[in-house]
PDB file of C-alpha atoms in Angstrom:
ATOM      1  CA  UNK K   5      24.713 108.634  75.991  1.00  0.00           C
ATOM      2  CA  UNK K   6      24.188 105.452  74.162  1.00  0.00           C
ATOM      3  CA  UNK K   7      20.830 103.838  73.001  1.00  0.00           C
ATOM      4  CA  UNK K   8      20.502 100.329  73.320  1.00  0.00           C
ATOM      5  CA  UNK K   9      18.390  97.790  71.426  1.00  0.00           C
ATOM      6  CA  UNK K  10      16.544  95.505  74.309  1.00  0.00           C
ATOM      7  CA  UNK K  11      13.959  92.958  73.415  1.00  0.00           C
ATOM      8  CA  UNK K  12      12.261  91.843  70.118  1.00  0.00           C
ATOM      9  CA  UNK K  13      10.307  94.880  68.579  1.00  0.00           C
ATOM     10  CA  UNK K  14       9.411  92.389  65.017  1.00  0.00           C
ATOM     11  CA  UNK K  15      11.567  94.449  62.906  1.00  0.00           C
ATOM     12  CA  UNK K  16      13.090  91.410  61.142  1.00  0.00           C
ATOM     13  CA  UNK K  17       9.555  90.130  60.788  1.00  0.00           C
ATOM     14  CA  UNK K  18       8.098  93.326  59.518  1.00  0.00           C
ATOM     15  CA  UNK K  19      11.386  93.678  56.589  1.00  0.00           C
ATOM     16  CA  UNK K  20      10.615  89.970  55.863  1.00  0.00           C
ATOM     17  CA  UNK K  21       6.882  90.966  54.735  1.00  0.00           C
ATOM     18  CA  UNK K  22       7.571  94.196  53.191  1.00  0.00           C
ATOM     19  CA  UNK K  23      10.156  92.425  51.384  1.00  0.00           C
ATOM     20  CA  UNK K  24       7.923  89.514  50.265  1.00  0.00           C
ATOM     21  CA  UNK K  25       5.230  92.367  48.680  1.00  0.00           C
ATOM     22  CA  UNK K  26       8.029  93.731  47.082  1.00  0.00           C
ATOM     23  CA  UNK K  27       9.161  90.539  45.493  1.00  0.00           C
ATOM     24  CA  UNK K  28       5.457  89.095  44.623  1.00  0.00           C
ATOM     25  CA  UNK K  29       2.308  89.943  43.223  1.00  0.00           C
ATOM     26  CA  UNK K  30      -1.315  88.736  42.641  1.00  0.00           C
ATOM     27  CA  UNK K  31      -2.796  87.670  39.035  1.00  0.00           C
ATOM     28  CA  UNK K  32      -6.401  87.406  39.167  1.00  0.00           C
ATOM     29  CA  UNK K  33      -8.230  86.067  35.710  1.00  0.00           C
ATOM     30  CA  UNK K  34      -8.005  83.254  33.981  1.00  0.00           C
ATOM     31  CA  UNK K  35      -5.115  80.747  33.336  1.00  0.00           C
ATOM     32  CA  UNK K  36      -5.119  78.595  30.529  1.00  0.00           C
ATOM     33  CA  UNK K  37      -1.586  76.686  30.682  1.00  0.00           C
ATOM     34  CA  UNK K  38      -4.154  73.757  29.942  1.00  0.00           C
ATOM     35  CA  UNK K  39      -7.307  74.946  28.282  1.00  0.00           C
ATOM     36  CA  UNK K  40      -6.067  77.134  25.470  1.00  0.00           C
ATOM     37  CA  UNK K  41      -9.861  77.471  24.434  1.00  0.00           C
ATOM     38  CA  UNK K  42     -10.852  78.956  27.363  1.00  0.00           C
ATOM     39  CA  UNK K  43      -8.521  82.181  26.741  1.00  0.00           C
ATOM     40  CA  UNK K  44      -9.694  82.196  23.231  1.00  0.00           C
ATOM     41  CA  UNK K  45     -13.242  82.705  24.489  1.00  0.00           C
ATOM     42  CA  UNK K  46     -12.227  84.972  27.316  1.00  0.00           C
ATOM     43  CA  UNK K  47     -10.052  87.145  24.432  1.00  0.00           C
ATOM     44  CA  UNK K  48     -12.841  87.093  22.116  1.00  0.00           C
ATOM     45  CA  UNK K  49     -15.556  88.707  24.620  1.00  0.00           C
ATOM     46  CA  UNK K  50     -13.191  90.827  26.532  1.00  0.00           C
ATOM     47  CA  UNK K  51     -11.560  93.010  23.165  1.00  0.00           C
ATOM     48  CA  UNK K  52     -14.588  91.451  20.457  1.00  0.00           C
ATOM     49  CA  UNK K  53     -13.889  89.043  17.515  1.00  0.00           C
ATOM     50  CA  UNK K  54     -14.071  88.733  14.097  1.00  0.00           C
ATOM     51  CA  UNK K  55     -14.210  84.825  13.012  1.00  0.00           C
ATOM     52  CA  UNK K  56     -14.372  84.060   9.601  1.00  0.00           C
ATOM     53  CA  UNK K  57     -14.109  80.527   8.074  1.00  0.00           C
ATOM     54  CA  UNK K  58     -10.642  78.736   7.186  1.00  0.00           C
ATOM     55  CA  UNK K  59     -10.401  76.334   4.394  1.00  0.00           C
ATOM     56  CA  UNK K  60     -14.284  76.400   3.973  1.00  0.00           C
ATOM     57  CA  UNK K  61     -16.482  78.991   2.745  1.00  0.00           C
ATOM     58  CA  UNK K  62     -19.012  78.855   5.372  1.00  0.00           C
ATOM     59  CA  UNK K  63     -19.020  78.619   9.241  1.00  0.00           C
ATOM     60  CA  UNK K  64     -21.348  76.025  10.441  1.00  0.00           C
ATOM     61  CA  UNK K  65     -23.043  77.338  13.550  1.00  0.00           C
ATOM     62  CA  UNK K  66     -24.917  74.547  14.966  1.00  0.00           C
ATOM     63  CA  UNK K  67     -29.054  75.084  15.865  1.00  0.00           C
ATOM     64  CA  UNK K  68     -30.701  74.582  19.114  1.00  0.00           C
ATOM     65  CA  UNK K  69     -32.023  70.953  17.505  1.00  0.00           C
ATOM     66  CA  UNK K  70     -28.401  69.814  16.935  1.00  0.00           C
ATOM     67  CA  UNK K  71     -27.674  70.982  20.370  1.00  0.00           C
ATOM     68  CA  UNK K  72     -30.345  69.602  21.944  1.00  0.00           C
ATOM     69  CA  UNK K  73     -29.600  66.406  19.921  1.00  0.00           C
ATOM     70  CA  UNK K  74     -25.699  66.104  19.962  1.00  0.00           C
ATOM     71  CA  UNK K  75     -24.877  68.939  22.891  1.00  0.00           C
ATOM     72  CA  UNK K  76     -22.919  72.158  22.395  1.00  0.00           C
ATOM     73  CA  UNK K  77     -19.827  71.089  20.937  1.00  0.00           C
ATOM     74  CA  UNK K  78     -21.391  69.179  17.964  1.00  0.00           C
ATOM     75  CA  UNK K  79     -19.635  69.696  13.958  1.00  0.00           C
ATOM     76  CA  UNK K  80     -21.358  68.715  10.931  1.00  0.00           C
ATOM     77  CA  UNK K  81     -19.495  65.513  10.723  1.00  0.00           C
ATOM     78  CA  UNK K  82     -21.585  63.817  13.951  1.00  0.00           C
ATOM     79  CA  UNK K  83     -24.749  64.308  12.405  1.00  0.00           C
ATOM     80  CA  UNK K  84     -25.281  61.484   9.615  1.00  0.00           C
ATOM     81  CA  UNK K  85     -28.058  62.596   6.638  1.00  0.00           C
ATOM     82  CA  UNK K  86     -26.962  66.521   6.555  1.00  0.00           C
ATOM     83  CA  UNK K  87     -28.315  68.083   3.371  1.00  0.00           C
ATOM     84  CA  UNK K  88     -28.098  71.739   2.040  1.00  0.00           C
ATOM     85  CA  UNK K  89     -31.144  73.087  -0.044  1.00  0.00           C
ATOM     86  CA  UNK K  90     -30.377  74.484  -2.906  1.00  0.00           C
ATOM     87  CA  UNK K  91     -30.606  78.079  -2.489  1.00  0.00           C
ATOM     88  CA  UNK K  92     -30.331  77.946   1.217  1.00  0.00           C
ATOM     89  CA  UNK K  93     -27.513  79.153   3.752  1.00  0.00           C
ATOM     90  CA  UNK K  94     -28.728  75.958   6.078  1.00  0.00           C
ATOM     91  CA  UNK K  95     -28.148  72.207   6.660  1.00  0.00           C
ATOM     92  CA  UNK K  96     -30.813  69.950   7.188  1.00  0.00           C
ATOM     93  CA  UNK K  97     -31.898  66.403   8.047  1.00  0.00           C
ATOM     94  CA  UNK K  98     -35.071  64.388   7.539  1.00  0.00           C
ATOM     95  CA  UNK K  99     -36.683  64.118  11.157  1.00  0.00           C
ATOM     96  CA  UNK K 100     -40.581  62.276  10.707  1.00  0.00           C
ATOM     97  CA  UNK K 101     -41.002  63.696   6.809  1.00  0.00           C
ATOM     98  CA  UNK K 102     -40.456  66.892   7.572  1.00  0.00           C
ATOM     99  CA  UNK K 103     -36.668  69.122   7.130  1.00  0.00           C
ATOM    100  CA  UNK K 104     -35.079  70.285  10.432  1.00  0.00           C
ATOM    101  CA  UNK K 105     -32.224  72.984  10.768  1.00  0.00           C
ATOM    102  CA  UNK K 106     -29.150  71.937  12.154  1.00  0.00           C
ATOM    103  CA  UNK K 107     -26.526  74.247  11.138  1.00  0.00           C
ATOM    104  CA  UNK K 108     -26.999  78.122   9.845  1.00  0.00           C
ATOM    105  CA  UNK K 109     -24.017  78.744   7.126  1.00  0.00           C
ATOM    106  CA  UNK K 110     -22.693  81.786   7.891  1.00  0.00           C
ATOM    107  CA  UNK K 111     -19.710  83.731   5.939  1.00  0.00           C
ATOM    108  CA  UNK K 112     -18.710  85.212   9.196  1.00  0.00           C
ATOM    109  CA  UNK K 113     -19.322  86.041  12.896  1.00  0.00           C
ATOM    110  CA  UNK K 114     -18.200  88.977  14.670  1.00  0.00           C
ATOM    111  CA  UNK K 115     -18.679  88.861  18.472  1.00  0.00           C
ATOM    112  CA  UNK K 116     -18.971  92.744  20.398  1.00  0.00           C
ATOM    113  CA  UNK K 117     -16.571  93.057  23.111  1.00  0.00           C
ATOM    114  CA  UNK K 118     -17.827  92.501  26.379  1.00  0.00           C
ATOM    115  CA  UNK K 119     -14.632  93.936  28.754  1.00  0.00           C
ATOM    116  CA  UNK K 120     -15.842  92.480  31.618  1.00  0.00           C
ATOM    117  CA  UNK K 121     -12.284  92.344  32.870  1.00  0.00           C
ATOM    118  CA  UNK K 122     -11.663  95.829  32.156  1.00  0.00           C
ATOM    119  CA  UNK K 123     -14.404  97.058  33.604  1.00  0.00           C
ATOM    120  CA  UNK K 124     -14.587  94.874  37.430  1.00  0.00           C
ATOM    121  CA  UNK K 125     -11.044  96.867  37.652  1.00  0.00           C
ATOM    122  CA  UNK K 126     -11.733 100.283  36.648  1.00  0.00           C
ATOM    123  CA  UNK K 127     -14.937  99.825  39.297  1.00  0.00           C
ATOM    124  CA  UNK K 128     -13.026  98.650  42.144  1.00  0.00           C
ATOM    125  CA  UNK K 129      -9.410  99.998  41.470  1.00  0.00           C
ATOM    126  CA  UNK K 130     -10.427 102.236  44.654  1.00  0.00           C
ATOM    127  CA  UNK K 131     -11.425  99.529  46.959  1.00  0.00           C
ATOM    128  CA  UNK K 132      -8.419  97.404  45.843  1.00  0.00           C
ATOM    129  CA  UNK K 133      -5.962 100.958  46.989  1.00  0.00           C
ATOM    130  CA  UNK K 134      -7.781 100.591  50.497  1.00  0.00           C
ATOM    131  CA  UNK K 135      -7.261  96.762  50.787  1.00  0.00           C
ATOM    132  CA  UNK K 136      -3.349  97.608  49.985  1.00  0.00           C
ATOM    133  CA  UNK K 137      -2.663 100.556  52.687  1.00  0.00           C
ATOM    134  CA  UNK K 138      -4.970  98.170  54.974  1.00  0.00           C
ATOM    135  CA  UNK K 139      -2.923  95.607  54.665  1.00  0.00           C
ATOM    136  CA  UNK K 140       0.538  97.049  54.684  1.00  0.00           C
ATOM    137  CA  UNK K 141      -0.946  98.600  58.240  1.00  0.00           C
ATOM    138  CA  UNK K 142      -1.959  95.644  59.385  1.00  0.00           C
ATOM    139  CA  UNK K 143       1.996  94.332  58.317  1.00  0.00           C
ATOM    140  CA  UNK K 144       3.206  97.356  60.449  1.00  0.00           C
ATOM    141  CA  UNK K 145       1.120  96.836  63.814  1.00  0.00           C
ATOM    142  CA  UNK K 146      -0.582  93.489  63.951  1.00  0.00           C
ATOM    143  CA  UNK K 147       1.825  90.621  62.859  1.00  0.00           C
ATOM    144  CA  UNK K 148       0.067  90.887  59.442  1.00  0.00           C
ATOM    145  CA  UNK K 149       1.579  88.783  56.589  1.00  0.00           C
ATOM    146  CA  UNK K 150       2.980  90.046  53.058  1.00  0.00           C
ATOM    147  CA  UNK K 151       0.744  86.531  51.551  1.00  0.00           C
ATOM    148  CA  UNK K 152      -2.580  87.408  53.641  1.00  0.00           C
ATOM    149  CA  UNK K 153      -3.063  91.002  52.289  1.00  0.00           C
ATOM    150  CA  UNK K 154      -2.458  89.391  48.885  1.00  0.00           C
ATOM    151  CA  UNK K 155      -4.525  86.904  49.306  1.00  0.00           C
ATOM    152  CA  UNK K 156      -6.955  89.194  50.359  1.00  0.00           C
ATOM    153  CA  UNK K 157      -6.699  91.110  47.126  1.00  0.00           C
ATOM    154  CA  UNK K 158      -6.524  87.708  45.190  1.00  0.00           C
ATOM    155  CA  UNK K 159     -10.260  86.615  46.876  1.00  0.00           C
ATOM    156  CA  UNK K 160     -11.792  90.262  46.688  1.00  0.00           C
ATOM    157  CA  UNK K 161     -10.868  90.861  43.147  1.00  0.00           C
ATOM    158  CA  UNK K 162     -11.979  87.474  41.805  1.00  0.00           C
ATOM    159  CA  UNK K 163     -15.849  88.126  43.526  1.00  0.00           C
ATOM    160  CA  UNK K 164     -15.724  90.955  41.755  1.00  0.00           C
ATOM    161  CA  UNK K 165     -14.798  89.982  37.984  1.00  0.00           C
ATOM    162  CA  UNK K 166     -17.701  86.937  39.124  1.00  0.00           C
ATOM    163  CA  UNK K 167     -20.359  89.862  39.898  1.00  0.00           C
ATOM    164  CA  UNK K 168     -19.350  91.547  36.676  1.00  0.00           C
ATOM    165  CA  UNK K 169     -19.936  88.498  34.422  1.00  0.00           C
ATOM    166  CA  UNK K 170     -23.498  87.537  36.022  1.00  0.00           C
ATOM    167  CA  UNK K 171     -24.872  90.864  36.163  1.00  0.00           C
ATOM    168  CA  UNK K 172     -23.669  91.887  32.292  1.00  0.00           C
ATOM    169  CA  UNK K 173     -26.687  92.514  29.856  1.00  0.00           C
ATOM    170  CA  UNK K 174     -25.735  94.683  26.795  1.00  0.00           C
ATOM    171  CA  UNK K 175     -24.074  94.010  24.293  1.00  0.00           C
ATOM    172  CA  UNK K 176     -26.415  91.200  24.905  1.00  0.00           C
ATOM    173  CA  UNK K 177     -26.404  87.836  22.167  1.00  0.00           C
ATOM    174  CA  UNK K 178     -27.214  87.459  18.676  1.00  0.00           C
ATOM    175  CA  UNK K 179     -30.912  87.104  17.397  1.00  0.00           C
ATOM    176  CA  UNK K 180     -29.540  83.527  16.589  1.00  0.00           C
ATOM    177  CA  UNK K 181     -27.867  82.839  19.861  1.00  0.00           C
ATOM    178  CA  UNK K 182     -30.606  84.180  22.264  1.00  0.00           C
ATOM    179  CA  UNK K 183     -33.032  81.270  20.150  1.00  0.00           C
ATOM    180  CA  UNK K 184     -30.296  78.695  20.062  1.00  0.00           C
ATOM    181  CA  UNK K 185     -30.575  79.262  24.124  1.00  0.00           C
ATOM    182  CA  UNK K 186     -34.540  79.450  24.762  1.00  0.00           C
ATOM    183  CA  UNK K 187     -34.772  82.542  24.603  1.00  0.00           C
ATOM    184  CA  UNK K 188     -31.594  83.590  27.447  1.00  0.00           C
ATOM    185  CA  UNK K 189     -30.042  86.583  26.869  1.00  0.00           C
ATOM    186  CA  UNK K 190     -27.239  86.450  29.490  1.00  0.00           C
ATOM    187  CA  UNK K 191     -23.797  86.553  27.160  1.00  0.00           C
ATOM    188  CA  UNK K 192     -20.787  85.760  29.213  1.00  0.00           C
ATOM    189  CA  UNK K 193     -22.390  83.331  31.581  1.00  0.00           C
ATOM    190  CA  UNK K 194     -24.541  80.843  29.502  1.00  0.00           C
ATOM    191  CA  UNK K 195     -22.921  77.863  30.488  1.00  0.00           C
ATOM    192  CA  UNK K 196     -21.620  79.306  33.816  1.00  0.00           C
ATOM    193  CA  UNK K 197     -17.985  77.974  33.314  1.00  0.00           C
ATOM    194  CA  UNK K 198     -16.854  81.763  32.958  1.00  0.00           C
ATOM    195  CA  UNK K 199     -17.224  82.656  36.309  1.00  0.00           C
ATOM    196  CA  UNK K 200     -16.211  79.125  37.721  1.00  0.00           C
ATOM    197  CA  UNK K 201     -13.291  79.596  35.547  1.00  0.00           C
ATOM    198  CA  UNK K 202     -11.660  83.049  37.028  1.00  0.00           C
ATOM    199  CA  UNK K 203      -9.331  82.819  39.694  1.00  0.00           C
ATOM    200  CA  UNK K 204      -6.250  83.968  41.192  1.00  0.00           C
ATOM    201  CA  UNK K 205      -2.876  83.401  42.379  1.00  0.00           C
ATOM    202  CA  UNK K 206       0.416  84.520  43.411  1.00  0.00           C
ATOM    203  CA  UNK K 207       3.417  84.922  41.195  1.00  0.00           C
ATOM    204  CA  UNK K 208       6.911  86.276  41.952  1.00  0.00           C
ATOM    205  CA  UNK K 209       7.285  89.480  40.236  1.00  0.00           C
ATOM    206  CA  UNK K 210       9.402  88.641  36.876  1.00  0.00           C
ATOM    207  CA  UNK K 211       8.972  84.575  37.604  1.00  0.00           C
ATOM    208  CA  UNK K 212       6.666  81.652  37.678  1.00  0.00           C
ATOM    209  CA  UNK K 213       3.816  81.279  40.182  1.00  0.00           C
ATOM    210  CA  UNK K 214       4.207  79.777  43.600  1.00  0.00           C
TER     211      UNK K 214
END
């Protein structure tokens, strides 16, 4: 007795996906092939920083009225009239007779790390393991695609670093940075380009993205 394949039973279609997981996989974070400042901020929360100044003896951390004057990326060179009083770790100008802060000298400035990254996957590795045997089912017995069930992953994962970021309290700021910021104490999501920032996307495994 012989056994005969008759009809299409989606094997080749079903090797093709299996094939294409095994030959791709998702990165979910942030990518900063153009923005090498924003993985310098991510780095520095996520493992915690130590900055101390280069070529200068202080680090001139700009004040709430230089923000509020000049916006958040102000340096001591936009502001015309800076004075330091003699004795003082501050620089000043002359606003209506009176001296106003707008830069705190400071010899250093160590930042606590916030693993935010860390800590969205050790909270949802789980979930992610049931989105994977999901998916590879869905490969088997629905027509399911290798690049949906990664995308899948891709979307899930990314809502959940977001959800990390907004909801993360302690280590909260600095005395100085919770005043610099009216009184907000929310320290990975100030400006809200953090979680606007994280995505994902699908890379060969060993080669460039797609």
């Amino acid at each position: 007795m012989s056994l005969e394949k008759k009809g299409d039973f989606g094997f080749d279609k079903i090797e093709k996906e299996l094939s294409y997981l095994k030959q791709n996989q998702i990165a979910v974070g942030f990518f900063g092939e153009d923005d090498s400042l924003l993985l310098t901020v991510v780095r520095a929360n996520e493992y915690g920083a130590h900055i101390v100044p280069k070529n200068t003896k202080y680090l001139w951390v700009p004040s709430s009225n230089a923000i509020h004057r000049y916006g958040k990326t102000v340096r001591a060179r936009d502001v015309k009239g800076l004075f330091v009083p003699k004795g003082k770790h501050v620089a000043c100008v002359f606003e209506n007779g009176k001296s106003v802060v707008y830069f705190y000298l400071m010899s250093k400035s160590d930042i606590p790390a916030r693993p935010f990254l860390r800590k969205s996957l050790d909270e949802n590795k789980k979930k992610y393991g049931q989105i994977i045997k999901a998916g590879i089912e869905d490969v088997l017995y629905n027509n399911g695609t290798g690049k949906k069930l990664l995308s899948k992953l891709g979307i899930t994962a990314v809502a959940d670093i977001r959800r990390t970021l907004t909801r993360w309290t302690k280590p909260g700021n600095a005395p100085l940075t919770i005043a610099n910021k009216k009184g907000q104490n929310d320290p990975l999501t100030d400006t809200g380009d953090l979680p606007k920032r994280v995505t994902w996307k699908i890379i060969p495994i060993g080669g460039k993205d797609e």
